[in-house]
mmCIF file of C-alpha atoms in Angstrom:
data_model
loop_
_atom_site.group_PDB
_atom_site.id
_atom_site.type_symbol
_atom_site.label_atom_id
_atom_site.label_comp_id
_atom_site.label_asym_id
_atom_site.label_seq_id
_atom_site.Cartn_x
_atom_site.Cartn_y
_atom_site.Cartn_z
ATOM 1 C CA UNK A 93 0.000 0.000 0.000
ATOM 2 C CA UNK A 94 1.172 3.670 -0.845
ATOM 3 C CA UNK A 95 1.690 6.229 1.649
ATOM 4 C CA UNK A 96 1.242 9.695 1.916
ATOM 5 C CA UNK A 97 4.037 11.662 3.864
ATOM 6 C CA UNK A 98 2.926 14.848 5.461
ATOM 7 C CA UNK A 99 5.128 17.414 6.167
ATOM 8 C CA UNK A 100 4.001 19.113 9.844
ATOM 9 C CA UNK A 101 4.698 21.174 12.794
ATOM 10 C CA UNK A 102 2.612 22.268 15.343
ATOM 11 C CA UNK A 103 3.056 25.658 15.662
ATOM 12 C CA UNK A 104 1.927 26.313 11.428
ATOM 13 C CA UNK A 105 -1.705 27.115 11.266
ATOM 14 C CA UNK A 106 -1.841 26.127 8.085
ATOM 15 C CA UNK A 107 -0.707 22.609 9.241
ATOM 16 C CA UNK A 108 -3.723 22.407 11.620
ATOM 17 C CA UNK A 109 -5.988 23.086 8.623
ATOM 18 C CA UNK A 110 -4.414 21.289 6.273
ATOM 19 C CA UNK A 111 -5.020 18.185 9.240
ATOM 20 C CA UNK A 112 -8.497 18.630 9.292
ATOM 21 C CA UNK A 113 -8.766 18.619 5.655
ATOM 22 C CA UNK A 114 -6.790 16.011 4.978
ATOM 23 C CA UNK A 115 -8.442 14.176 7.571
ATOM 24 C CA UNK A 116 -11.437 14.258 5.720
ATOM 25 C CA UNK A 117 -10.083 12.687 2.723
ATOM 26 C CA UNK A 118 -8.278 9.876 4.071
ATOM 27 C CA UNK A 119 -11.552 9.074 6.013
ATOM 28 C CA UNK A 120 -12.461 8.099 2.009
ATOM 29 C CA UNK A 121 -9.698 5.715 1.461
ATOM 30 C CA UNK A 122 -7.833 3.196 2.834
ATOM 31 C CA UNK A 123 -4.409 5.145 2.207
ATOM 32 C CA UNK A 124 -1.870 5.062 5.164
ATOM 33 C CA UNK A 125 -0.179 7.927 6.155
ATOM 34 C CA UNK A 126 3.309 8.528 7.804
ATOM 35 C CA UNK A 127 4.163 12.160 9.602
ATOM 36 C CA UNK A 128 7.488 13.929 9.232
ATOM 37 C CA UNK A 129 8.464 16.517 11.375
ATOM 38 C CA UNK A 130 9.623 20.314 10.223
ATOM 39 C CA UNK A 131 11.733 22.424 12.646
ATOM 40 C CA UNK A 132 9.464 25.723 11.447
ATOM 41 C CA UNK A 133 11.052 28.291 14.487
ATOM 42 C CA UNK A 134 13.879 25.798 16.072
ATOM 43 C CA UNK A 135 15.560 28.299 18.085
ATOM 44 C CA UNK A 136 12.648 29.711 19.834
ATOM 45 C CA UNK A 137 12.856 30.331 23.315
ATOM 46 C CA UNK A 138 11.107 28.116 26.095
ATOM 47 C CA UNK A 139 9.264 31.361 27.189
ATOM 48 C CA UNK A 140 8.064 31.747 23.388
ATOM 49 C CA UNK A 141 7.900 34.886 21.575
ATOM 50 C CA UNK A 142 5.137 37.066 20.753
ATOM 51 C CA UNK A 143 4.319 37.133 17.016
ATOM 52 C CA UNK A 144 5.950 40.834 16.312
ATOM 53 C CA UNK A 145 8.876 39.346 17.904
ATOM 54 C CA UNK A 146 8.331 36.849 15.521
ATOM 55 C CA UNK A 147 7.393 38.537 12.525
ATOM 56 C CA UNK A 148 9.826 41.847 13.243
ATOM 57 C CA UNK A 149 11.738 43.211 10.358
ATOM 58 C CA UNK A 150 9.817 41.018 7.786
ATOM 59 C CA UNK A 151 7.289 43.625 6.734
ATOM 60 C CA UNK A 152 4.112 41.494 8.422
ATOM 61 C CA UNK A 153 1.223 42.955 9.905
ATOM 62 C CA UNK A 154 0.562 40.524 12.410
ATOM 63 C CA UNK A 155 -2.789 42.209 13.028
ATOM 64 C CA UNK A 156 -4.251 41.725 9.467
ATOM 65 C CA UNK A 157 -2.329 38.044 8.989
ATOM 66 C CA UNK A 158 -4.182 36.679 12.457
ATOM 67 C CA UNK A 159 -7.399 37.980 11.183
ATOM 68 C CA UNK A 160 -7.234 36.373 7.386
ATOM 69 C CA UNK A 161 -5.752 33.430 9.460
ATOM 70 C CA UNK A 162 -8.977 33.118 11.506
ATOM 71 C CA UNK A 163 -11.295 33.871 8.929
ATOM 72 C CA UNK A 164 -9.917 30.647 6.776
ATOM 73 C CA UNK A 165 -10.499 28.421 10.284
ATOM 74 C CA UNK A 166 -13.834 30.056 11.074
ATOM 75 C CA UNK A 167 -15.000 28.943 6.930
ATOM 76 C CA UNK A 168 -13.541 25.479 7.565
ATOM 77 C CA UNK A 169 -15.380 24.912 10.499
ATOM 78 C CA UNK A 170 -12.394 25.179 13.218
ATOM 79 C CA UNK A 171 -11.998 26.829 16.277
ATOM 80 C CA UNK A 172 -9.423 29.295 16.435
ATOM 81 C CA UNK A 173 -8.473 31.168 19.487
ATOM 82 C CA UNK A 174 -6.695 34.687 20.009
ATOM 83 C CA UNK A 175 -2.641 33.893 19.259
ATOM 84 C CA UNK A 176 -0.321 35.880 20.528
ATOM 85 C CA UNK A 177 2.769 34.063 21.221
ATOM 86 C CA UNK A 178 4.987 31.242 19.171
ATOM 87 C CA UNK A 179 6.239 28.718 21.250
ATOM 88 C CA UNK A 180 8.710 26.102 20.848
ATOM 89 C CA UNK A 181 7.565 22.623 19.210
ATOM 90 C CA UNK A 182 10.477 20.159 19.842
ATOM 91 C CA UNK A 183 9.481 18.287 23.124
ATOM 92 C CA UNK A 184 6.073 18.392 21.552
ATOM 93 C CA UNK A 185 7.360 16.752 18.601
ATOM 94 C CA UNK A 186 8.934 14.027 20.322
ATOM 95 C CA UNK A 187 6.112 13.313 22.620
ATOM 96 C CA UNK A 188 4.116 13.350 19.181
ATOM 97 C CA UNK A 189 6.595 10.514 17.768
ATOM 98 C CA UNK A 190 5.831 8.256 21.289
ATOM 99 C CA UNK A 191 2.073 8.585 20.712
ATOM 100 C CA UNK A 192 2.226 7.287 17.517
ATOM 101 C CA UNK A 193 4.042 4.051 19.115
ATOM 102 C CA UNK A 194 1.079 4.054 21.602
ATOM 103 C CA UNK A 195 -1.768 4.143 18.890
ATOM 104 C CA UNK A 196 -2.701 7.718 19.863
ATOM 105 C CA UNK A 197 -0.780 10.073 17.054
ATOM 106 C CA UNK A 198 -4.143 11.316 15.624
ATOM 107 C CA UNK A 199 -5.798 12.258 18.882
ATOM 108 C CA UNK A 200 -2.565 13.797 19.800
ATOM 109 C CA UNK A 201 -2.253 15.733 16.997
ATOM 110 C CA UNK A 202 -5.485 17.250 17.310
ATOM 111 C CA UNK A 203 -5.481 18.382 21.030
ATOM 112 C CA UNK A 204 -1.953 19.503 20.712
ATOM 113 C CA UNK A 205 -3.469 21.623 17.731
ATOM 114 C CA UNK A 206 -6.307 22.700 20.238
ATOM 115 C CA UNK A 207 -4.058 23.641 23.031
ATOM 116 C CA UNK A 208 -1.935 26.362 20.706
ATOM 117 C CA UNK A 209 -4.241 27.610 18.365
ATOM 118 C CA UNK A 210 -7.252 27.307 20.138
ATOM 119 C CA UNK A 211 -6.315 28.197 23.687
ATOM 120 C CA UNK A 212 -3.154 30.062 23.066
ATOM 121 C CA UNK A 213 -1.119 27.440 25.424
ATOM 122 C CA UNK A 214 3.040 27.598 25.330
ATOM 123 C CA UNK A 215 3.062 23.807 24.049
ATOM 124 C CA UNK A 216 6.711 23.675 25.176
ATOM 125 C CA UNK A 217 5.509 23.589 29.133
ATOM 126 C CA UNK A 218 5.241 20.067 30.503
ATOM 127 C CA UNK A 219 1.853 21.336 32.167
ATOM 128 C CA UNK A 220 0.244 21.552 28.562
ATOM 129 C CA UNK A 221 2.001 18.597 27.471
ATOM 130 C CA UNK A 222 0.978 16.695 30.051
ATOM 131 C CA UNK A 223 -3.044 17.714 30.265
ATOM 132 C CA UNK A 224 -2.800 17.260 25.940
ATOM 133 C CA UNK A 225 -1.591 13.721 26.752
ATOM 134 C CA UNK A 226 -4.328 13.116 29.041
ATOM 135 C CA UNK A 227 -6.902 15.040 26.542
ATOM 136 C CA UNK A 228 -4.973 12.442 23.623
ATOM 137 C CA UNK A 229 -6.282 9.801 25.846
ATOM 138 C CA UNK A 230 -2.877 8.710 27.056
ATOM 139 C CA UNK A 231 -3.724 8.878 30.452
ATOM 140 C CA UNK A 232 -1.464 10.768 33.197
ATOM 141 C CA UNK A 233 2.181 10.557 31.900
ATOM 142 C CA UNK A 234 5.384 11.605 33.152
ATOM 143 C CA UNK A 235 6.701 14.218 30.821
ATOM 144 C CA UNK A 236 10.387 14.441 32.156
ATOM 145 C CA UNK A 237 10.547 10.509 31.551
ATOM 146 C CA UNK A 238 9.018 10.458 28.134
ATOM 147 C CA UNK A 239 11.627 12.923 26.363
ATOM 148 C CA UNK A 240 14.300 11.545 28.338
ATOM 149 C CA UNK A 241 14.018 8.447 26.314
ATOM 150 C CA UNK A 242 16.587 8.468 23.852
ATOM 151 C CA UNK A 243 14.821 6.922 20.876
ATOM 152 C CA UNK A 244 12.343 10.314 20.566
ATOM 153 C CA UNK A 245 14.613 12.725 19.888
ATOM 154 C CA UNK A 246 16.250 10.454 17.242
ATOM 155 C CA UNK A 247 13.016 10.088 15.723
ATOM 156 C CA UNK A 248 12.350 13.713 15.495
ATOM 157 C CA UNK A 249 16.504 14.124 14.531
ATOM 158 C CA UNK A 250 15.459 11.780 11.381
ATOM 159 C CA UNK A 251 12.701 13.592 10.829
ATOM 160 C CA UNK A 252 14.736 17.161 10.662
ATOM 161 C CA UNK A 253 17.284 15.505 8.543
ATOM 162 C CA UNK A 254 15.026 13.657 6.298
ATOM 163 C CA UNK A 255 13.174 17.541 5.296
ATOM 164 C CA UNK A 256 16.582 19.092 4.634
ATOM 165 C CA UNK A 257 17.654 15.817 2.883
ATOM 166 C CA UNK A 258 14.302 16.474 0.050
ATOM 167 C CA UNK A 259 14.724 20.418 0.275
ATOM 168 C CA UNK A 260 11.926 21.202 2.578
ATOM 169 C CA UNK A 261 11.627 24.716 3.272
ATOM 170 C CA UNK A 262 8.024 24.887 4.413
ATOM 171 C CA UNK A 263 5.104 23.195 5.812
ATOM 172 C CA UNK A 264 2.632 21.555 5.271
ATOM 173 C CA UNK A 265 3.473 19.772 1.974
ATOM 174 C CA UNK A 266 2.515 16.265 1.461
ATOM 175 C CA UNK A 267 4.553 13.173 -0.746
ATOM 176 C CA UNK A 268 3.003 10.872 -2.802
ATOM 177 C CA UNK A 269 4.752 8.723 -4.881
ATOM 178 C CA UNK A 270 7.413 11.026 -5.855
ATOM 179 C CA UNK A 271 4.802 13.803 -5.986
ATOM 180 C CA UNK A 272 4.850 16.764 -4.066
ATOM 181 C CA UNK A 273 2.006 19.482 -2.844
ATOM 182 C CA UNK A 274 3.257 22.372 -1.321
ATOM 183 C CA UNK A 275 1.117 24.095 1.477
ATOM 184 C CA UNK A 276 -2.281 24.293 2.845
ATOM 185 C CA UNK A 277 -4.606 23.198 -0.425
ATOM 186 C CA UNK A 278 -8.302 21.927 -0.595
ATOM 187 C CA UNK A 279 -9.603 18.659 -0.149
ATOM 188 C CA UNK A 280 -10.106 18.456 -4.085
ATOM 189 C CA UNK A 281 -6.050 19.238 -4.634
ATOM 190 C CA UNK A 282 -5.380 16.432 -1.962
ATOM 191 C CA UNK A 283 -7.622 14.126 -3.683
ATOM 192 C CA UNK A 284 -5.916 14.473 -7.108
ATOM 193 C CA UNK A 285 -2.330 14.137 -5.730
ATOM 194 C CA UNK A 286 -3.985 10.717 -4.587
ATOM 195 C CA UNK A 287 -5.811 10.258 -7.440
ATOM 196 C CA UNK A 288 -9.132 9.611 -5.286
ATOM 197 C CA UNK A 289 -12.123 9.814 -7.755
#
C-alpha cells in the first residue's frame, strides 16, 4: 500500500488546517499515512515569543495576517483562538513521535493543535504537554521521563534531517509517490495528488 508523507509542525496554522482537511479525505480511502516533522522556528525560546517578535523586520502585519488566518479556520469549520505568542515545538514533537508508538498520534495531533491555536497554550511547558496527553487519551504521563528516552529525539533528529535531505523549506506539503504538494490546499487538490475519484 502507498503512503502519503505529510510534512508538519505544530506551531503552522496552516498545518492544523491542512489536518483537518486532509483528515477528511483519508476518512475516504484506505491510504496510510506517515508524519514527518519540520523544525518551522527551532531556536525559539522556552518562554516563546510574541508574534511581532516573531514577525519583526519582515514587513508582516501581524494584526491583518491573524485575522485572514482566523477567517480561513472560522470557513472550515475550526476553532481558532486569540494567538499571541509562538512557542517552541520540539518536546512536543517528540512526545508526538511516542504517541504514535502508543496508537494515539491522531488524537494527539489534534489536542496539541487545540491547546496552541485554540487556547493560546506555550506547548513547550510540561503542564500543557501533560493535560494534551491526558486530553490524547494517554492517560497521566510523566513528561520528564518520556523525552528523556533516547529513541524520541532520534526520531524527530530523522525527521529534521530527512526535510533538509528532500529540500523542505516549508510546511505543510505532502509526498506521494514522488509527488509533491506544497502548502495548505483543498480537499479536491489532496484528492488528485492521490488520485481519489
Amino acid at each position: 500500500m502507498h503512503i502519503l508523507e505529510i510534512f508538519t509542525d505544530y506551531i503552522c496554522p496552516w498545518c492544523y488546517l491542512a489536518d483537518f482537511q486532509m483528515n477528511k479525505v483519508i476518512s475516504e480511502t484506505n491510504i496510510r499515512t506517515k508524519y514527518t516533522f519540520f523544525p518551522l522556528h527551532p531556536n525559539t525560546p522556552a518562554g516563546g515569543l510574541t508574534l511581532q517578535e516573531l514577525f519583526a523586520g519582515r514587513g508582516v502585519d501581524v494584526a491583518a495576517n491573524q485575522d485572514l488566518i482566523r477567517q480561513q479556520m472560522v470557513d472550515a469549520g475550526l476553532p481558532y483562538g486569540v494567538r499571541t505568542h509562538t512557542y517552541n515545538s520540539r518536546a512536543a514533537q517528540e512526545l508526538g513521535k511516542w504517541a504514535e508508538q502508543k496508537g494515539c498520534g491522531a488524537e494527539f495531533r489534534e489536542q496539541m493543535f487545540r491547546a496552541y491555536f485554540v487556547g493560546g497554550s506555550n506547548i513547550a511547558d510540561e503542564r500543557v504537554l501533560a493535560g494534551v496527553c491526558e486530553a490524547a487519551g494517554l492517560g497521566a504521563v510523566n513528561i520528564s521521563e518520556v523525552l528523556d528516552e533516547s529513541e524520541h529525539r532520534s526520531a524527530v533528529d530523522a525527521d529534521w534531517l530527512r526535510c533538509r535531505q528532500l529540500g523542505v523549506r516549508g510546511v505543510p506539503c505532502f509526498l506521494y509517490e514522488g509527488r509533491w504538494l506544497t502548502g495548505c490546499q483543498s480537499p479536491d487538490a489532496l484528492k488528485q495528488l492521490i488520485r481519489v475519484e
